[in-house]
Structure formats: structure tokens, C-alpha cells
XYZ file of C-alpha atoms in Angstrom:
353
model
C -15.731 -9.093 19.719
C -14.211 -9.306 16.431
C -11.193 -7.436 15.527
C -10.772 -6.279 11.752
C -8.279 -8.061 9.078
C -7.206 -6.070 6.145
C -5.066 -7.307 3.639
C -1.913 -4.343 2.328
C -3.356 -4.632 -1.609
C -0.931 -6.728 -4.029
C -0.737 -10.059 -4.586
C 1.562 -12.971 -6.390
C 0.512 -12.172 -10.445
C -1.228 -15.727 -11.339
C 1.374 -17.016 -13.370
C -1.400 -17.212 -16.546
C -1.544 -13.440 -16.317
C 2.542 -13.561 -15.884
C 2.753 -15.301 -19.660
C 0.082 -13.052 -21.016
C 1.780 -9.945 -20.055
C 4.979 -11.150 -21.959
C 3.309 -12.432 -24.752
C 2.062 -9.167 -24.923
C 5.097 -6.875 -24.236
C 6.090 -8.975 -27.257
C 3.652 -8.576 -29.489
C 1.934 -11.866 -29.888
C -1.584 -11.166 -27.537
C -3.343 -8.466 -28.572
C -5.347 -5.383 -25.816
C -7.964 -7.153 -25.921
C -6.623 -10.681 -24.854
C -5.071 -9.571 -22.722
C -7.089 -7.707 -20.983
C -9.258 -10.702 -20.536
C -5.997 -12.088 -18.798
C -6.082 -9.138 -15.940
C -9.595 -10.195 -15.264
C -9.606 -13.866 -15.176
C -6.772 -12.307 -12.784
C -8.787 -11.486 -10.750
C -11.645 -12.822 -10.278
C -9.105 -15.767 -9.649
C -7.830 -13.468 -7.028
C -11.167 -12.481 -4.843
C -12.384 -16.090 -5.370
C -8.915 -17.109 -2.936
C -8.860 -13.741 -0.908
C -12.767 -14.440 -0.241
C -12.297 -18.766 0.288
C -9.454 -18.315 2.539
C -12.020 -15.822 4.918
C -10.435 -12.347 4.497
C -13.533 -10.286 5.413
C -12.020 -7.417 3.193
C -10.509 -7.435 -0.545
C -8.435 -5.529 -3.252
C -8.381 -6.824 -6.547
C -4.245 -7.658 -5.522
C -3.106 -5.330 -7.710
C -3.134 -7.054 -10.594
C -3.635 -5.554 -13.510
C -1.520 -2.407 -11.528
C 2.147 -2.512 -13.973
C 3.384 -2.038 -10.266
C 2.068 0.319 -6.980
C 3.520 3.325 -7.154
C 3.377 5.014 -11.715
C 0.351 3.377 -12.385
C -0.879 6.557 -12.883
C 1.053 7.683 -15.158
C 2.145 4.422 -17.245
C 2.894 5.460 -21.044
C 2.688 9.167 -20.570
C 4.931 10.642 -23.221
C 6.208 13.275 -20.808
C 8.148 11.266 -19.129
C 12.271 9.920 -18.878
C 13.738 6.822 -17.060
C 16.052 8.608 -14.694
C 14.129 9.267 -11.823
C 14.598 9.627 -8.147
C 16.993 5.520 -7.668
C 15.055 2.721 -4.498
C 18.260 1.207 -3.261
C 17.374 -2.050 -1.624
C 19.247 -4.101 1.053
C 20.205 -7.357 -1.121
C 21.369 -5.004 -3.870
C 18.929 -4.648 -5.964
C 17.066 -1.924 -7.687
C 14.362 0.347 -8.622
C 14.253 3.357 -10.408
C 11.115 5.511 -11.071
C 11.108 7.680 -14.066
C 10.865 11.934 -13.878
C 9.047 14.146 -15.297
C 9.378 15.859 -18.130
C 6.745 18.378 -18.452
C 3.319 19.359 -17.496
C 1.310 20.159 -16.776
C 0.804 16.606 -15.066
C -2.984 14.482 -15.152
C -2.922 10.521 -14.144
C -3.718 8.747 -17.354
C -5.516 6.443 -15.096
C -7.151 6.555 -11.514
C -7.772 3.518 -9.699
C -11.239 3.055 -9.121
C -11.261 2.065 -12.667
C -9.325 -1.320 -10.834
C -12.238 -1.376 -7.662
C -15.097 -0.990 -10.205
C -13.048 -4.302 -11.799
C -13.213 -6.235 -8.274
C -16.895 -5.191 -7.448
C -18.536 -7.236 -9.805
C -16.997 -10.323 -8.718
C -16.958 -9.372 -4.335
C -19.361 -10.664 -1.941
C -17.450 -8.877 0.520
C -16.600 -4.860 1.161
C -13.120 -4.093 -1.018
C -10.661 -1.668 -0.271
C -8.480 -0.126 -2.961
C -5.037 0.980 -2.242
C -3.424 4.161 -4.218
C 0.033 5.868 -4.591
C 0.041 8.665 -1.410
C 0.170 12.326 -3.365
C 4.196 12.648 -2.153
C 5.755 9.200 -3.904
C 4.560 10.646 -6.835
C 6.462 13.609 -5.473
C 9.830 12.128 -6.456
C 8.911 12.751 -9.977
C 9.593 15.814 -10.230
C 12.926 16.397 -11.605
C 15.630 18.055 -9.088
C 17.169 20.958 -12.175
C 13.324 21.775 -12.849
C 11.527 22.191 -15.592
C 11.274 24.746 -18.154
C 8.244 27.197 -17.475
C 6.660 24.398 -15.089
C 7.786 25.237 -12.066
C 7.497 23.038 -9.125
C 4.970 24.372 -7.241
C 1.874 24.451 -9.597
C 3.402 20.260 -10.453
C 2.854 20.161 -6.890
C -0.947 21.367 -6.863
C -1.843 19.676 -10.185
C -1.038 16.353 -8.146
C -2.942 17.261 -5.144
C -5.639 18.176 -7.342
C -5.583 14.731 -8.859
C -4.717 12.413 -6.040
C -7.735 14.291 -4.535
C -10.569 13.293 -7.721
C -8.564 10.157 -6.917
C -9.720 9.487 -4.040
C -12.779 11.311 -3.849
C -13.561 8.372 -6.899
C -13.226 5.595 -5.314
C -14.946 6.441 -2.348
C -18.250 7.401 -4.139
C -17.756 4.371 -6.047
C -17.897 2.483 -2.950
C -14.400 1.191 -1.168
C -14.700 0.031 1.822
C -12.245 2.154 2.562
C -9.101 3.779 -0.116
C -5.867 2.820 1.477
C -2.560 5.612 0.870
C 1.166 4.072 0.159
C 2.709 5.577 1.786
C 6.479 3.194 0.888
C 8.629 6.375 0.504
C 7.652 7.508 4.420
C 10.788 5.012 6.294
C 12.891 5.561 3.495
C 13.072 9.123 2.792
C 14.553 9.455 6.818
C 18.035 7.029 5.581
C 17.699 9.415 2.281
C 17.372 12.300 4.472
C 18.055 11.584 8.352
C 17.296 15.237 9.074
C 13.826 14.447 8.309
C 13.036 17.713 6.415
C 12.066 15.757 3.323
C 9.274 13.588 5.549
C 8.083 16.533 6.659
C 7.640 17.475 2.955
C 5.090 14.653 2.219
C 3.768 14.741 5.418
C 2.638 18.210 4.973
C 1.884 17.315 1.087
C -0.194 13.926 2.378
C -2.299 16.614 4.058
C -2.754 18.751 2.185
C -5.024 15.933 0.373
C -7.019 14.881 3.297
C -7.558 18.697 4.928
C -9.195 18.480 1.776
C -12.393 15.384 2.384
C -14.848 15.446 5.853
C -14.413 13.628 8.929
C -16.469 11.333 7.990
C -14.858 10.610 5.045
C -11.241 10.276 5.699
C -12.720 7.229 8.565
C -12.672 5.607 5.431
C -9.344 6.568 4.774
C -5.256 5.250 5.430
C -2.171 5.321 5.009
C 0.375 2.557 4.251
C 3.869 2.773 5.893
C 6.783 -0.209 5.311
C 9.494 -0.448 4.685
C 9.360 -2.111 1.197
C 8.747 -5.229 0.397
C 9.983 -5.602 -2.976
C 11.479 -9.920 -4.354
C 11.765 -10.162 -0.620
C 14.304 -7.457 -0.345
C 13.113 -4.286 1.795
C 14.873 -0.767 1.449
C 14.776 0.924 5.212
C 14.656 -1.784 7.900
C 17.423 -0.780 9.722
C 15.971 2.976 10.449
C 14.022 3.734 13.463
C 10.757 2.946 13.578
C 10.916 6.080 16.373
C 12.153 8.890 13.633
C 9.065 8.369 11.670
C 6.175 7.276 13.918
C 5.450 10.587 15.399
C 6.045 12.216 11.591
C 3.335 10.174 10.570
C 1.210 9.760 12.916
C 0.368 13.695 12.595
C -1.351 12.729 9.544
C -5.084 13.249 9.827
C -5.995 9.743 7.672
C -8.918 7.668 10.219
C -6.301 4.314 9.333
C -3.050 3.114 9.527
C -1.358 0.492 8.523
C 2.026 -1.107 9.780
C 4.656 -2.872 9.067
C 5.189 -4.749 12.715
C 6.127 -9.001 12.433
C 9.482 -8.164 10.542
C 10.564 -5.969 13.575
C 12.923 -7.570 15.515
C 11.655 -5.419 19.002
C 7.997 -5.095 18.113
C 6.695 -4.720 21.743
C 9.000 -1.792 21.581
C 7.465 -0.403 18.277
C 3.851 -1.032 20.114
C 4.714 0.918 22.779
C 5.676 3.446 20.401
C 2.927 3.222 18.384
C 0.930 3.782 21.409
C 2.635 6.358 22.465
C 1.301 8.658 19.173
C -1.879 6.749 18.434
C -4.751 9.206 18.724
C -8.551 8.561 19.440
C -10.670 7.975 16.908
C -8.253 6.401 14.828
C -7.203 2.668 14.038
C -4.391 1.047 13.530
C -3.914 -2.648 12.134
C -0.221 -4.315 12.539
C 1.201 -6.108 10.494
C 0.811 -10.050 11.478
C 2.522 -11.465 8.037
C 6.182 -11.417 7.038
C 6.137 -11.419 2.717
C 9.233 -11.401 3.144
C 9.792 -14.447 4.567
C 8.962 -17.803 2.265
C 8.010 -19.372 5.951
C 4.383 -19.768 6.072
C 2.678 -18.224 9.491
C 0.744 -20.326 12.103
C -2.553 -19.107 13.455
C -1.283 -19.295 17.005
C 1.704 -16.893 16.185
C -0.885 -15.170 14.551
C -2.745 -15.439 17.481
C 0.385 -15.197 19.654
C 1.257 -11.504 17.709
C -1.992 -9.965 17.499
C -2.307 -10.626 21.653
C 1.258 -8.919 22.450
C -0.431 -5.357 20.701
C -3.826 -5.559 22.280
C -1.507 -5.157 25.716
C -0.388 -2.140 24.974
C -3.333 -0.722 21.627
C -6.774 -0.252 22.955
C -8.811 -3.198 20.839
C -10.888 -0.466 19.705
C -8.616 0.917 18.014
C -6.511 -2.513 16.558
C -7.031 -5.034 13.606
C -4.218 -6.209 11.792
C -2.861 -6.897 8.007
C 0.121 -8.303 6.268
C 3.677 -6.021 6.918
C 3.188 -4.770 2.774
C 1.767 -5.888 0.074
C 2.953 -9.448 -1.313
C 4.012 -8.548 -5.739
C 4.108 -4.371 -5.834
C 5.653 -3.742 -8.704
C 4.097 -7.288 -11.473
C 7.309 -8.686 -12.141
C 7.823 -9.440 -8.828
C 7.456 -13.503 -8.783
C 10.233 -13.964 -5.322
C 6.516 -15.957 -3.421
C 3.495 -17.801 -4.405
C 0.672 -17.217 -4.930
C 0.294 -20.742 -3.160
C 2.110 -19.075 0.186
C 0.466 -15.759 0.080
C -3.150 -17.248 0.375
C -1.782 -19.507 3.109
C -0.413 -16.699 4.722
C -3.655 -14.772 4.450
C -5.772 -17.871 5.396
C -3.684 -17.523 8.579
C -3.804 -13.840 9.484
C -7.890 -14.380 9.443
C -7.187 -17.137 11.278
C -5.094 -16.197 14.011
C -6.868 -12.893 14.586
C -9.908 -14.367 14.738
C -7.921 -17.017 17.985
C -6.996 -13.927 19.499
C -10.818 -12.050 19.394
C -11.973 -14.796 21.155
C -9.671 -14.892 23.810
C -10.065 -10.857 24.576
C -14.033 -11.818 23.645
């Protein structure tokens, strides 16, 4: 028996890349040299993932400035006073705000995918930002001459085009990062904002055939920036019924850091549709302790008591460094956790088989 296991996406940037980024920002390093540093970090990341036994790899988002705003990095139509995301440890991230239309992606994730495919010997997955996250860029006060409805239509077009380019380029799976799902319930307990998010994402997913949606997944978690979360205190029971309305073929869910994982697994089992697969988190990137393969094995076996094994997979609870400046976890710890996930998942599969 084989239980699939996949990384979520980001990994800590290499020390060399962090140094190159700092030098590039101060003008001490030119663009070509910085691009070469990014390419080397991607190569090293993929080689280390493969050495850890990962059957599916990513580029670790080494070339992304962050998981959320990479499509619009450098756009002149942005201001710095967008939505604020507060984390449990007191630090914040602030999104930019759109100032004018029309809306277009300046960067599409297929360029990261194509760069990764040049180095990988195993399948490569590609994470993309969910359109719902980018919907937060539109200011509450509106934009003169550019209504929100027009923005959302253009956003959906751009999101569809990015996903399709990644599928066409050979992505093993395209993962929509929907981290704002749980957070939205903290900001709006009525659930209306989350309903709007799900509706927008489903509008994009509806443009793909069922066979294509089998290669599209959705990740949801409570945040994992600088070893802190933004919505771990929001009950999964409020999220999961809405989350599973999404018509994606795969779901990637944080679980290792949950206080009562059996309760969450029962909730997942109640909502899981036939033909879909749920990847449960078995390692916690916000915990500096490295899980053992045996701990991971036991977490997988517990999940298998609730979820049919042919619909079960494993993943990390989150990416290890969703923003380029997040150095809270070392690369060594991240790769050790990934190795434990891979080995522990295999141990569980042997027992279940």
C-alpha cells in the first residue's frame, strides 16, 4: 500500500539566497547575479527534497517574495495600506491595496514550475495563490471608474490562466493556497466573507474539467509565519462544511498542531466526498522539535481510523517560510521534518497494507 505524501510549498530560503536578496535590495548585487542565486537555491532545494525521499517536490518558493502577492510584485497600481493580518505573537503582515485597474498578473507561477522541472527527477507540484486571497486587495472605499465586479471578473480570468498554464506545463498538482479561509471566520464570524471566498474560488474551478480538477488541490491552515498562527483558535467545525463545498479534487489540511485531532478527523470524515483525497498535516512547522518517523506513523494510523485509506494522504501543516524574510525555522530542521513525514507515512502504509 502506498499513501501519497506531499510538501505544502515554501521552505526556508538558503543562507546564500538571503544574503543575495539583501545585497540586491541595497544595489550591491545586480539582477542577473540575484537570478543566478535564486536558480541555485531552487536546484539545492529540489536535490535535498529528493534526498529526503520526497516522492513529490516543490521549488520551496525560493524565488517568490511571498506566497500571496508574487503575481503583482512591482506593480505601480498598489499602495501599502491594505488589509492587516494579525498573528498570535503580536506581529502583523499588511497586504497592499489596489489603486487602479485593469488587473493583470505580472508574474505567473508556471515560470517557477518550469524552472523546477529542469532539476527534478520526480513529480513537481506548484502552489498558487487562491483568487479569494487576492480579492482582499480591492479597497473597501472602491476605485473610481473600476468597480469591484469588474475587478473580480478580471481576477478570475487571471487565476484560471495561471492554473491552466501550470497544468499544461506538467504540474503533478496545482495547489490553491487558501490560508485566508480560517482567518475570515475570525474577522467575520457570520461566515459571509468565507461564503464569498468559496463562491469566487468555485467560479474559477468550474472552468476546469473534472479530470483537471483531480489535479487541483486546496490548502487551508491557520497561518504559519515566524512560528506563529493567525487563526488556530477558530473552530474547524465552522470551517470544514464550507471548505468542502469547493470542487477541487484534493484538500491539504493542517492537523498536527490541533489540540484534539480525533475530533477534527471525525469532522473531516463527515464532509469528505467520494472521489476526493484529503492530505492531513503530520508535521508542525511552527514547532522547533523535529517529529520522529514513529510519531508521524502513529498520526497517520489515527487518521486512517476515520478516513478511507484510498482517500488519505499526508503533508506538513503549512509551508515552512511563506514569506521570504521568515527565518524562524532553519533549512536543516525543515528537511528533517520532511524526512520524518516521508518515512513515517511509509511505516504506516506498511502496517495498513
